[in-house]
Short mmCIF file of C-alpha atoms in Angstrom, two decimals:
data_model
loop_
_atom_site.label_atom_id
_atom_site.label_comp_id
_atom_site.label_asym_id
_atom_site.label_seq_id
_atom_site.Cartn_x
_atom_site.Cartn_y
_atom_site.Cartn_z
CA UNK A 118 0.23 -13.11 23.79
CA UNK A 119 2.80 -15.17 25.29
CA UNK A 120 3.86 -18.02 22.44
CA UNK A 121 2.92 -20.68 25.11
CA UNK A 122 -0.47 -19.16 25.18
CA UNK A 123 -1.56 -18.78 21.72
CA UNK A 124 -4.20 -21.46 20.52
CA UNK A 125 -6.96 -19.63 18.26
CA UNK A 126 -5.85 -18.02 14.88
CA UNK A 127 -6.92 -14.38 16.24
CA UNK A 128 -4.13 -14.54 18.79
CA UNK A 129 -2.38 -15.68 16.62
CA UNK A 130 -2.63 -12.41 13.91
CA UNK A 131 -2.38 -10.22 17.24
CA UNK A 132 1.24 -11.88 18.45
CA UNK A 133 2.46 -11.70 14.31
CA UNK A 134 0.90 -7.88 13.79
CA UNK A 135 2.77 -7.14 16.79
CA UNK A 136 6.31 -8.72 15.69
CA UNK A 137 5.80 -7.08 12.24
CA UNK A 138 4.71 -3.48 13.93
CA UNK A 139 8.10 -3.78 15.97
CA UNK A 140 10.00 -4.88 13.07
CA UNK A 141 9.39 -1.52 11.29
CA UNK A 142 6.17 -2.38 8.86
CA UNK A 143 3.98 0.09 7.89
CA UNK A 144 0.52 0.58 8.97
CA UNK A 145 -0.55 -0.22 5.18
CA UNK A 146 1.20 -3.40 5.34
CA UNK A 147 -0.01 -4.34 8.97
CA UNK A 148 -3.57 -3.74 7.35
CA UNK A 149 -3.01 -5.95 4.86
CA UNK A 150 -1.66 -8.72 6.54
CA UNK A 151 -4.59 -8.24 8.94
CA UNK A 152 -7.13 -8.69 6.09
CA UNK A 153 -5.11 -11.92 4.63
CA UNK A 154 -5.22 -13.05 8.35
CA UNK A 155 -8.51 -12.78 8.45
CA UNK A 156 -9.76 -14.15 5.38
CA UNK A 157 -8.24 -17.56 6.12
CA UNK A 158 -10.22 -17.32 9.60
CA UNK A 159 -13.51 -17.73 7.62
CA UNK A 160 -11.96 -20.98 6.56
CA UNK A 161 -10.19 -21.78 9.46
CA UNK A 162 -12.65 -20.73 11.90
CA UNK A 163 -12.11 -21.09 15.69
CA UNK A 164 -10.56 -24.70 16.03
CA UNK A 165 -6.85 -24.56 17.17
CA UNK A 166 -4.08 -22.83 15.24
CA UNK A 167 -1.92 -25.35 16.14
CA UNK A 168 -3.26 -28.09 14.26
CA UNK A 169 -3.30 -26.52 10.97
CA UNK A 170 -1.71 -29.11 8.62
CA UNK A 171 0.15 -28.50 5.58
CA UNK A 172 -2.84 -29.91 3.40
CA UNK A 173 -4.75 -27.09 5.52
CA UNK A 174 -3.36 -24.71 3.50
CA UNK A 175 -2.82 -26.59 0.29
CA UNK A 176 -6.79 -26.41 0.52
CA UNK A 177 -6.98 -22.76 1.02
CA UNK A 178 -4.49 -22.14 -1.54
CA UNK A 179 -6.69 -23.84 -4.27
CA UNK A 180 -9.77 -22.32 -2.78
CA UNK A 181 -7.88 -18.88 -3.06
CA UNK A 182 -6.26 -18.91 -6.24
CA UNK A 183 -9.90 -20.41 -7.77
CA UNK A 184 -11.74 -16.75 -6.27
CA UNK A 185 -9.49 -14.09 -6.45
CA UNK A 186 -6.22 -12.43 -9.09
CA UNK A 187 -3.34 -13.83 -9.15
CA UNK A 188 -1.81 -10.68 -7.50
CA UNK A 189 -4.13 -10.77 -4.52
CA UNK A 190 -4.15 -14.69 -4.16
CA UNK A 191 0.18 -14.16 -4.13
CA UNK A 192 -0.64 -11.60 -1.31
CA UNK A 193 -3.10 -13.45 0.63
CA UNK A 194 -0.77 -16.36 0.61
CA UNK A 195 3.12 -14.63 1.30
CA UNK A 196 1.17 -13.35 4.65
CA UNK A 197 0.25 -16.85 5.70
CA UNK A 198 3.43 -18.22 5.03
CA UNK A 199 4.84 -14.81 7.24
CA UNK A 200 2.56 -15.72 9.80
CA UNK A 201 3.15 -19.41 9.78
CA UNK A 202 7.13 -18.80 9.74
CA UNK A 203 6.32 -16.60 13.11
CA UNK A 204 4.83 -19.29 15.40
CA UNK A 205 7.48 -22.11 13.95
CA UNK A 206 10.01 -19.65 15.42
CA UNK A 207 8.41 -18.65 18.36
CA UNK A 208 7.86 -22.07 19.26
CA UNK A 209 4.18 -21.99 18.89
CA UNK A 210 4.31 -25.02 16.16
CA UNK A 211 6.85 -27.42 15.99
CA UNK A 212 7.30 -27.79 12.20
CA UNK A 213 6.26 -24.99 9.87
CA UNK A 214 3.22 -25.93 8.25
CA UNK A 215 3.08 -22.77 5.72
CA UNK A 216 6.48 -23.14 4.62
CA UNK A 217 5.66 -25.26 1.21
CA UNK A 218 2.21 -23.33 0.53
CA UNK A 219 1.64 -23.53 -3.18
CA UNK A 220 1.83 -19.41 -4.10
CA UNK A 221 1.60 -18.04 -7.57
CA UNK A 222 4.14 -16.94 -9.63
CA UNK A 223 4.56 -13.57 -9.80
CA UNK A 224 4.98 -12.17 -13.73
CA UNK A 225 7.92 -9.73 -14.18
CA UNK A 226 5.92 -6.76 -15.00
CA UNK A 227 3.70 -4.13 -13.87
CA UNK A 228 -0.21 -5.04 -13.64
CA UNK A 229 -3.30 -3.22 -13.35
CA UNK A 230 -4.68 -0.30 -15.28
CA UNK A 231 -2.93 2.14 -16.51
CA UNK A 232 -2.85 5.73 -18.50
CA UNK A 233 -1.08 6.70 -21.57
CA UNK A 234 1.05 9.74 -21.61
CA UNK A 235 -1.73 11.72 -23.36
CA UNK A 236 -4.82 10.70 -20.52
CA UNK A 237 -1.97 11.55 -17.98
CA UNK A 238 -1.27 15.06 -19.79
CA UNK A 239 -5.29 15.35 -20.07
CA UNK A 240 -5.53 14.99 -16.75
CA UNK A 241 -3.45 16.98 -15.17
CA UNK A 242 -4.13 20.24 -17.83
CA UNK A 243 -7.64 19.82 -16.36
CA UNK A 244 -7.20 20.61 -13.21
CA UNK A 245 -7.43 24.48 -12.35
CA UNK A 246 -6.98 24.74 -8.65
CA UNK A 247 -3.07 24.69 -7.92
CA UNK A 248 -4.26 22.30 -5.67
CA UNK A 249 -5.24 19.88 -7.23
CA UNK A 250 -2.49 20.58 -10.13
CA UNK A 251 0.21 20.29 -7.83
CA UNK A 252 -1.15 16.97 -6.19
CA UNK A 253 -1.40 15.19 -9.44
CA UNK A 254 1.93 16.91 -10.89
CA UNK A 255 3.55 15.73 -7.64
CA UNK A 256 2.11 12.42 -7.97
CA UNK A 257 3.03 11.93 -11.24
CA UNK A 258 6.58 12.88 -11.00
CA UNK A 259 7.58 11.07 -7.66
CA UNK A 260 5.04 7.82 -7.80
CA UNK A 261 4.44 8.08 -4.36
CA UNK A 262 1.70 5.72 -2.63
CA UNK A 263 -1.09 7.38 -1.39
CA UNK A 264 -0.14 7.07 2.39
CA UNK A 265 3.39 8.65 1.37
CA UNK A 266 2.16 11.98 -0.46
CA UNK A 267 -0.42 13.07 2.39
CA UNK A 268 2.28 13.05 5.01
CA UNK A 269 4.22 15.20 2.82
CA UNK A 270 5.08 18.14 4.31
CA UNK A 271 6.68 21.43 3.49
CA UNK A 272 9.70 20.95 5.51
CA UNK A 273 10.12 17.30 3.64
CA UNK A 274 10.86 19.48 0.06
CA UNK A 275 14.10 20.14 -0.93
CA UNK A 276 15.55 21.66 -4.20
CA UNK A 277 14.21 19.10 -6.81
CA UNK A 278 13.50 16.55 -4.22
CA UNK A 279 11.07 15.40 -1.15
CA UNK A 280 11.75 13.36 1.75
CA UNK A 281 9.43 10.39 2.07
CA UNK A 282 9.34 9.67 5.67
CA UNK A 283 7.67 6.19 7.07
CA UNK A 284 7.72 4.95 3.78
CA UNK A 285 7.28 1.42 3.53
CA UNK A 286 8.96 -0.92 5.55
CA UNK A 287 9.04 2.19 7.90
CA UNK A 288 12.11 3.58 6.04
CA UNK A 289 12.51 7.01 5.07
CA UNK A 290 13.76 7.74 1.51
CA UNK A 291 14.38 10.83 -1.00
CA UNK A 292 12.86 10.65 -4.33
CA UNK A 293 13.68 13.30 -7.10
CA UNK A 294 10.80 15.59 -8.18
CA UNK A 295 10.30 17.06 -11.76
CA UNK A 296 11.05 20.49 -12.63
CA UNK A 297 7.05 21.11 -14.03
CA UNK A 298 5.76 19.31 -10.50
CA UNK A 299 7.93 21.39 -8.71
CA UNK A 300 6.88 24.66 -10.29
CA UNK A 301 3.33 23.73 -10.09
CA UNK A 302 3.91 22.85 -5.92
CA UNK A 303 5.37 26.43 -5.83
CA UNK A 304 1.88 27.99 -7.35
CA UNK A 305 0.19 25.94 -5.08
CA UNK A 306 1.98 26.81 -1.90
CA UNK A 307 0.76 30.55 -1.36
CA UNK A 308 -2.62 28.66 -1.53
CA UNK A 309 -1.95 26.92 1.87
CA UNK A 310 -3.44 27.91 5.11
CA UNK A 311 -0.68 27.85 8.24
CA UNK A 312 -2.53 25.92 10.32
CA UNK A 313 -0.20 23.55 10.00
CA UNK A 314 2.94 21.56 7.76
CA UNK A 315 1.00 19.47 5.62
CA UNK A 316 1.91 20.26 1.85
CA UNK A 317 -1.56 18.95 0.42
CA UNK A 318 -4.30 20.17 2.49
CA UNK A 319 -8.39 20.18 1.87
CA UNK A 320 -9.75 23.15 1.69
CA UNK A 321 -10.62 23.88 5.20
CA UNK A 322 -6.66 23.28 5.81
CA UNK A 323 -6.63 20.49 7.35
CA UNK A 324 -4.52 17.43 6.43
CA UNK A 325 -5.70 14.80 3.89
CA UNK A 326 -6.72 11.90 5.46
CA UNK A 327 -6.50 8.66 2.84
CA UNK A 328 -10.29 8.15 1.96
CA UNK A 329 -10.14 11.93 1.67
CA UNK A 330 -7.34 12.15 -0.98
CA UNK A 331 -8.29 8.90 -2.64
CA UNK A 332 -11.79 10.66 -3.39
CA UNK A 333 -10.59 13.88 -4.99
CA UNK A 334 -7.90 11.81 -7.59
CA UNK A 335 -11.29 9.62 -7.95
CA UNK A 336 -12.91 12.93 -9.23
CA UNK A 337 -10.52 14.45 -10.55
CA UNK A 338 -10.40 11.58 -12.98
CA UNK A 339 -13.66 10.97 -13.45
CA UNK A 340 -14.74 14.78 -14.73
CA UNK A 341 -12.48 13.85 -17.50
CA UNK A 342 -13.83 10.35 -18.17
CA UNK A 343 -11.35 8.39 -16.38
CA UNK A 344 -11.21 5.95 -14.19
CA UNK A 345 -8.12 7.24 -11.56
CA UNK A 346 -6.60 6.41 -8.35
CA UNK A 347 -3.13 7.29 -7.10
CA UNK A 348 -1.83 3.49 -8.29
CA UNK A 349 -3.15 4.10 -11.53
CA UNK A 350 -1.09 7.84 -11.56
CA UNK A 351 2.30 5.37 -9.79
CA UNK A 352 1.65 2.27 -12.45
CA UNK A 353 1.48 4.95 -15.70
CA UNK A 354 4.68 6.46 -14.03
CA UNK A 355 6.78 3.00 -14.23
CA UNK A 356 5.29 2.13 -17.52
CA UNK A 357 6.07 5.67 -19.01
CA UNK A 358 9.42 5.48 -17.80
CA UNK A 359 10.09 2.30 -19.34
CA UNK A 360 8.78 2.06 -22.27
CA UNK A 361 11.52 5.02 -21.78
CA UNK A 362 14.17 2.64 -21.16
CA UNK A 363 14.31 3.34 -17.37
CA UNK A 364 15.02 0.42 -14.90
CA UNK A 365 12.10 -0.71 -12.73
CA UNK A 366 10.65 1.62 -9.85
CA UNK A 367 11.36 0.11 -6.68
#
């Protein structure tokens, strides 16, 4: 939508998702904002965007932060003040409204469940299709988001390291993989069908879609009595490493 032509909050999120899509963000991140977006339409509703006030959202912000974690509440809130920042530049609103939204502080450490090196060694020694090995080895030794290990593919490996294309922010990256993951990716590989380069593949060979993968680590876990997805595999990977005395994943 043309700036001079965007009055309800849904044109809006469509003019901002677009700016952000162009600016490189991922399709994880344009989801997210999309959901923040429209959670403060069901406050909001369909009066004018332009006339949101900065008590507006010193409302919402209470209302937030009194229903949700402090983490998603942070989240909800740095996407309104993204989207808010948007239409002050493009001329949409004259004074940015979002600009002083009360957002939580942010604690200096990593949140959210985690294993200890023993569950994570349980785990993985548990799994006896290469597979599945491989995908939580290579989890495990990389901390790769979900979206970032099913695009793997076999051209992305390297000698001791992976390419991680469209990462986020849209920016490709290489990330060092362990000598154990690696060895159990090679057991796994003779296991793949050639119907195309995906490295982690279901078992008709067809690429992992992300409810797809997020189900089997969901198993996987749970035949061994834990509760598992791939952030709890990334989180146990930062904590292991520094309780280590590693310096904080990025």
């Amino acid at each position: 939508f043309p700036p001079n032509r965007i009055e309800t909050l849904e044109q809006a999120k469509a003019a901002y998702l677009d700016h952000c899509r162009l600016s490189g963000n991922s399709e994880a991140t344009l989801t997210a904002r999309a959901g923040a977006i429209r959670r403060f339409a069901k406050y909001w509703g369909e009066r004018d965007v332009r006339e949101v006030t900065v008590g507006d959202l010193e409302a919402y912000s209470a209302e937030i932060r009194s229903q949700v974690s402090r983490e998603t509440a942070y989240q909800y809130l740095a996407c309104l003040r993204g989207l808010f920042r948007f239409l002050a530049q493009t001329h949409v609103l004259l004074v940015d409204p979002g600009a002083g939204i009360p957002i939580p502080k942010m604690a200096h450490r990593i949140t959210g469940p985690t294993l200890t090196p023993d569950e994570m060694k349980r785990l993985i020694e548990s799994a006896s299709d290469p597979r599945d090995r491989a995908l939580l080895e290579f989890l495990y030794s990389t901390g790769l988001r979900l979206s970032e290990a099913r695009r793997v593919t076999i051209q992305d490996l390297g000698d001791g390291r992976v390419i991680v294309r469209g990462g986020k922010g849209g920016k490709d990256r290489v990330v060092p993989v362990g000598a154990s993951a690696a060895a159990s990716v090679n057991r796994y590989l003779p296991h793949r069908k050639p119907k195309n380069d995906a490295l982690f593949q279901t078992d008709t060979g067809r690429p992992f879609g992300s409810a797809w993968l997020s189900r089997l680590i969901r198993t996987l876990g749970l035949a061994v009595g834990l509760a598992v997805n791939a952030h709890t595999i990334r989180r146990s990977l930062a904590t292991h490493l520094l309780a280590a005395g590693a310096s904080r994943m990025r």
